[in-house]
Coordinates of C-alpha atoms in Angstrom, one line a residue:
P1 CA 21.1 -49.9 41.8
E2 CA 23.3 -46.8 42.4
R3 CA 26.3 -47.5 44.5
R4 CA 26.1 -45.3 47.6
S5 CA 28.3 -44.8 50.6
E6 CA 27.1 -44.5 54.2
D7 CA 27.2 -40.7 54.0
G8 CA 25.3 -40.4 50.6
P9 CA 26.4 -40.5 46.9
L10 CA 29.9 -41.6 46.0
D11 CA 32.7 -38.9 45.8
E12 CA 32.7 -39.1 42.0
D13 CA 29.1 -37.9 41.8
R14 CA 29.6 -34.9 44.1
P15 CA 31.3 -32.5 41.5
A16 CA 28.3 -32.7 39.2
H17 CA 25.9 -31.8 42.0
R18 CA 28.1 -28.9 43.1
T19 CA 28.2 -27.6 39.5
A20 CA 24.4 -27.7 39.1
S21 CA 24.0 -25.9 42.5
A22 CA 26.5 -23.2 41.5
D23 CA 24.6 -22.7 38.2
R24 CA 21.4 -22.2 40.1
R25 CA 23.0 -19.7 42.4
I26 CA 24.4 -17.7 39.4
L27 CA 20.9 -17.7 37.7
R28 CA 19.3 -16.4 40.9
L29 CA 22.0 -13.7 41.3
R30 CA 21.5 -12.6 37.7
A31 CA 17.8 -12.4 38.1
G32 CA 18.1 -10.4 41.3
L33 CA 20.6 -8.0 39.7
G34 CA 18.3 -7.6 36.7
L35 CA 15.3 -6.8 38.9
L36 CA 17.4 -4.2 40.9
A37 CA 18.7 -2.6 37.6
G38 CA 15.1 -2.5 36.2
A39 CA 13.8 -0.9 39.4
A40 CA 16.6 1.6 39.5
T41 CA 16.0 2.6 35.9
A42 CA 12.3 3.0 36.4
M43 CA 12.9 5.2 39.5
V44 CA 15.4 7.4 37.7
T45 CA 13.1 7.7 34.6
A46 CA 10.1 8.6 36.8
A47 CA 12.1 11.1 38.8
A48 CA 13.4 12.8 35.6
W49 CA 9.9 12.8 34.1
L50 CA 8.3 14.4 37.2
R51 CA 11.1 17.0 37.4
A52 CA 10.7 17.8 33.7
E53 CA 6.9 18.4 34.2
Q54 CA 7.7 20.8 37.0
E55 CA 10.3 22.7 35.1
L56 CA 8.6 22.9 31.7
P57 CA 6.5 26.0 30.9
T58 CA 2.7 25.4 30.9
W59 CA 0.0 26.8 28.6
T60 CA -1.4 29.8 30.4
T61 CA -4.2 30.9 28.0
G62 CA -7.2 29.0 26.9
L63 CA -7.2 27.3 23.5
E64 CA -10.7 28.5 22.7
G65 CA -9.6 32.1 22.6
S66 CA -6.5 31.5 20.5
I67 CA -7.9 29.1 17.9
E68 CA -9.6 31.9 16.0
E69 CA -6.3 33.5 15.2
T70 CA -5.2 30.4 13.2
G71 CA -7.9 30.8 10.6
V72 CA -9.4 27.3 11.2
S73 CA -12.2 26.3 13.6
H74 CA -11.1 22.8 14.4
E75 CA -8.9 22.5 17.5
V76 CA -6.8 19.6 16.3
T77 CA -5.9 21.2 12.9
G78 CA -5.1 24.5 14.7
V79 CA -2.8 22.8 17.2
L80 CA -1.0 20.7 14.5
L81 CA -0.4 23.5 12.0
A82 CA -0.2 26.6 14.2
F83 CA 0.8 25.9 17.8
R84 CA 2.9 22.8 17.1
A85 CA 3.8 23.3 13.4
Y86 CA 7.4 22.3 14.1
D87 CA 6.3 18.9 15.3
T88 CA 4.2 18.4 12.3
L89 CA 7.0 19.4 10.0
L90 CA 9.4 16.9 11.7
E91 CA 6.8 14.1 11.4
S92 CA 6.4 14.8 7.7
A93 CA 10.1 14.8 7.2
V94 CA 10.5 11.5 9.0
L95 CA 8.0 9.9 6.6
L96 CA 9.8 11.5 3.6
F97 CA 13.1 10.1 4.8
A98 CA 11.6 6.6 5.3
A99 CA 10.3 6.6 1.7
V100 CA 13.8 7.8 0.4
A101 CA 15.4 5.0 2.5
V102 CA 13.1 2.4 0.9
L103 CA 14.0 3.7 -2.6
A104 CA 17.7 3.6 -1.7
L105 CA 17.8 0.1 -0.1
G106 CA 14.8 -1.8 -1.5
Q107 CA 15.0 -1.6 -5.2
G108 CA 18.3 0.0 -5.9
R109 CA 17.4 1.2 -9.4
G110 CA 14.7 3.8 -8.6
L111 CA 11.0 3.9 -9.6
D112 CA 11.7 3.6 -13.3
H113 CA 12.3 -0.1 -13.0
V114 CA 9.3 -0.9 -10.8
Q115 CA 7.4 -3.4 -13.0
R116 CA 3.8 -4.5 -12.9
S117 CA 3.1 -8.0 -11.8
R118 CA 3.1 -10.6 -14.6
S119 CA 0.3 -12.6 -13.0
S120 CA -3.2 -11.5 -14.0
P121 CA -5.4 -10.1 -11.2
A122 CA -8.6 -11.7 -10.1
S123 CA -11.4 -10.9 -12.6
V124 CA -13.4 -9.1 -9.9
L125 CA -10.6 -6.8 -8.8
P126 CA -10.5 -4.5 -11.9
W127 CA -14.3 -4.3 -11.8
M128 CA -14.2 -3.4 -8.2
A129 CA -11.5 -0.9 -8.7
R130 CA -13.5 1.0 -11.3
W131 CA -16.4 1.3 -8.8
I132 CA -14.5 1.9 -5.6
A133 CA -11.7 4.2 -6.8
P134 CA -13.9 7.3 -7.4
L135 CA -15.5 6.8 -3.9
V136 CA -12.1 6.5 -2.3
L137 CA -10.8 9.6 -4.1
L138 CA -13.8 11.6 -3.0
T139 CA -13.4 10.4 0.6
G140 CA -9.8 11.4 0.6
L141 CA -10.5 14.9 -0.7
W142 CA -13.4 15.3 1.7
L143 CA -11.1 14.4 4.6
L144 CA -8.6 17.0 3.4
F145 CA -11.0 19.9 3.3
A146 CA -13.0 18.8 6.3
G147 CA -9.9 19.1 8.5
S148 CA -10.4 22.9 8.9
S149 CA -13.7 22.5 10.7
D150 CA -14.1 18.8 11.6
S151 CA -12.1 15.6 12.1
G152 CA -9.7 15.1 9.1
G153 CA -6.6 16.6 7.7
A154 CA -3.5 15.9 5.6
F155 CA -2.5 12.6 7.4
Q156 CA -5.9 11.0 7.2
S157 CA -6.5 12.2 3.6
G158 CA -3.0 11.1 2.6
A159 CA -3.5 7.6 4.0
V160 CA -6.8 7.2 2.1
L161 CA -5.3 8.4 -1.2
S162 CA -2.3 6.1 -0.7
A163 CA -4.8 3.2 -0.3
L164 CA -6.3 4.4 -3.6
L165 CA -2.9 4.1 -5.4
I166 CA -2.3 0.7 -3.9
L167 CA -5.8 -0.4 -5.1
L168 CA -5.0 0.8 -8.6
R169 CA -1.6 -0.9 -8.5
T170 CA -3.1 -4.2 -7.4
A171 CA -5.7 -4.0 -10.1
Q172 CA -2.8 -3.5 -12.6
V173 CA -4.1 -0.1 -13.8
P174 CA -1.2 1.5 -15.8
L175 CA 0.6 4.0 -13.6
D176 CA 3.8 4.3 -15.6
G177 CA 3.5 8.0 -16.1
L178 CA 2.9 8.6 -12.4
L179 CA 5.8 6.5 -11.4
R180 CA 8.2 8.1 -13.9
Y181 CA 7.4 11.8 -13.7
A182 CA 5.1 12.7 -10.8
L183 CA 6.0 10.5 -7.9
R184 CA 9.4 12.1 -7.0
P185 CA 8.3 15.7 -7.1
A186 CA 5.1 14.9 -5.1
L187 CA 7.2 13.0 -2.6
V188 CA 9.2 16.1 -1.5
L189 CA 6.6 18.7 -2.3
G190 CA 4.9 18.7 1.1
V191 CA 8.0 19.2 3.2
V192 CA 9.5 21.8 0.8
V193 CA 6.4 23.9 0.7
F194 CA 6.0 23.6 4.5
I195 CA 9.6 25.0 5.0
L196 CA 9.1 27.7 2.4
V197 CA 5.8 28.8 4.0
G198 CA 7.4 28.8 7.4
L199 CA 10.0 31.3 6.1
I200 CA 7.2 33.9 5.5
G201 CA 7.2 34.6 9.3
P202 CA 10.9 35.7 9.5
L203 CA 10.5 37.7 6.3
T204 CA 7.7 39.7 7.8
G205 CA 9.3 40.2 11.2
D206 CA 7.7 37.3 12.9
A207 CA 8.9 33.9 14.2
W208 CA 9.5 30.9 11.9
L209 CA 6.4 28.8 11.1
S210 CA 4.2 31.7 12.2
W211 CA 1.2 32.5 10.1
G212 CA -0.1 36.1 9.8
D213 CA -3.7 36.6 10.8
Q214 CA -4.6 37.8 7.4
W215 CA -3.2 34.9 5.4
S216 CA -3.3 32.1 8.0
F217 CA -6.1 30.1 6.5
A218 CA -4.7 30.3 2.9
L219 CA -1.3 29.2 4.1
I220 CA -2.5 26.4 6.3
L221 CA -4.7 25.1 3.4
T222 CA -1.7 25.2 1.0
V223 CA 0.4 23.3 3.5
E224 CA -2.4 20.8 4.0
I225 CA -2.8 20.1 0.3
T226 CA 0.9 19.6 -0.4
L227 CA 1.4 17.5 2.7
T228 CA -1.5 15.3 1.6
L229 CA 0.3 14.6 -1.7
G230 CA 3.6 13.9 0.0
I231 CA 2.1 11.6 2.6
A232 CA 0.1 9.6 0.0
V233 CA 3.1 9.2 -2.2
A234 CA 5.5 8.3 0.7
L235 CA 3.2 5.5 1.9
F236 CA 2.8 4.3 -1.7
V237 CA 6.6 4.2 -2.2
V238 CA 6.9 2.1 1.0
Y239 CA 4.4 -0.3 -0.5
L240 CA 6.3 -0.4 -3.8
G241 CA 9.5 -1.2 -1.9
L242 CA 7.8 -4.1 -0.1
E243 CA 6.2 -5.3 -3.3
S244 CA 9.4 -5.3 -5.3
P245 CA 12.3 -6.3 -3.1
A246 CA 15.9 -6.1 -4.2
E247 CA 16.8 -8.5 -6.8
D248 CA 20.2 -10.1 -7.8
D249 CA 22.2 -8.2 -10.4
G250 CA 22.9 -11.3 -12.4
P251 CA 23.3 -15.1 -12.4
Y252 CA 25.0 -16.8 -9.4
Q253 CA 28.7 -17.1 -9.9
H254 CA 29.7 -20.7 -9.3
P255 CA 33.3 -21.8 -9.0
A256 CA 32.8 -24.1 -12.0
G257 CA 31.5 -21.2 -14.2
N258 CA 28.6 -18.9 -14.8
T259 CA 25.8 -21.1 -13.6
S260 CA 22.4 -20.0 -12.5
R261 CA 20.8 -20.9 -9.2
D262 CA 18.0 -22.9 -11.0
Q263 CA 20.6 -25.1 -12.8
L264 CA 22.4 -25.7 -9.5
A265 CA 19.2 -26.7 -7.9
G266 CA 18.5 -29.1 -10.7
E267 CA 21.9 -30.7 -10.4
G268 CA 21.4 -31.1 -6.6
A269 CA 18.1 -32.8 -7.1

C-alpha cells in the first residue's frame, strides 16, 4: 500500500501532482485564447464583408435587357464572356499555369519523354474505347456549341474532351504525334486568343475585353472554341504528370561504388 502521511500523500509525490495541475491550467488557457482569437477573427471578417457589400457598386439594370447585346441567348455564357470576361480569363490562365507547373516539376523532361505503359490494357478496354470515344467526342462538341443558348460551354466541353484523351491514353491508343506537336500550342492557344480578342476593344475605342455588337457572337464563339482546346489539354497534361511522376536520373550512388537500389535491396535481404 502507498505510504501516506496524516495530511495526504507524502511530500515527494506533491511535485508531480503540481506539474499535472499546471499542465491542465495551461491547456485550458490555450483553449480559451484560441476561442477568443477565433471569435475575434470571425467578427472582423464579418464586419469587413458587410462593409464591402455596402460600399461595392451594385448592378442597376436588368440582365434580361442587356443579354441581347452579347450575341448569345444564354445568361451564364453571357455573364462569363461579356460581363465578367476578366474573371474567366484569369480562371483559364490559372489552369494554364497549373499545367505548366506540372510539366516543370512532374516529369522534368517535357512531353517528348512521356512513354506509354508497358503493361497491356484489359482486353475490353480497347474495344470499349472504339465504341465510346466517338460518343464522348460528339458530347463534348455539343456542349461547346450548346453553350450559346443552353447549359454548356468551354469548361464543360473541355472537361469531356479531356476525359476522351485520358480514355484513349488508358487504352494505349498511339498519341505520339499529339504529344509531340499539338499539345503545347493547344495548351496556350485559349489564353493567347482570349487576350488578343480582348485587345480589339481598345483598338476600336472601347474598353478592354469589350465585344462590339456586330461581332460579339463571332468573337465569343472563337474564344469558346480555343478555350475548350486549352482546358482539355491542360487537364490532360495534369493527368500525364500524375501518371508519369519524376524519375531518378540514374543509379543510386553508394559510397562503395555505382550500385543500383535493387542490388542494395538484394544485399540487405
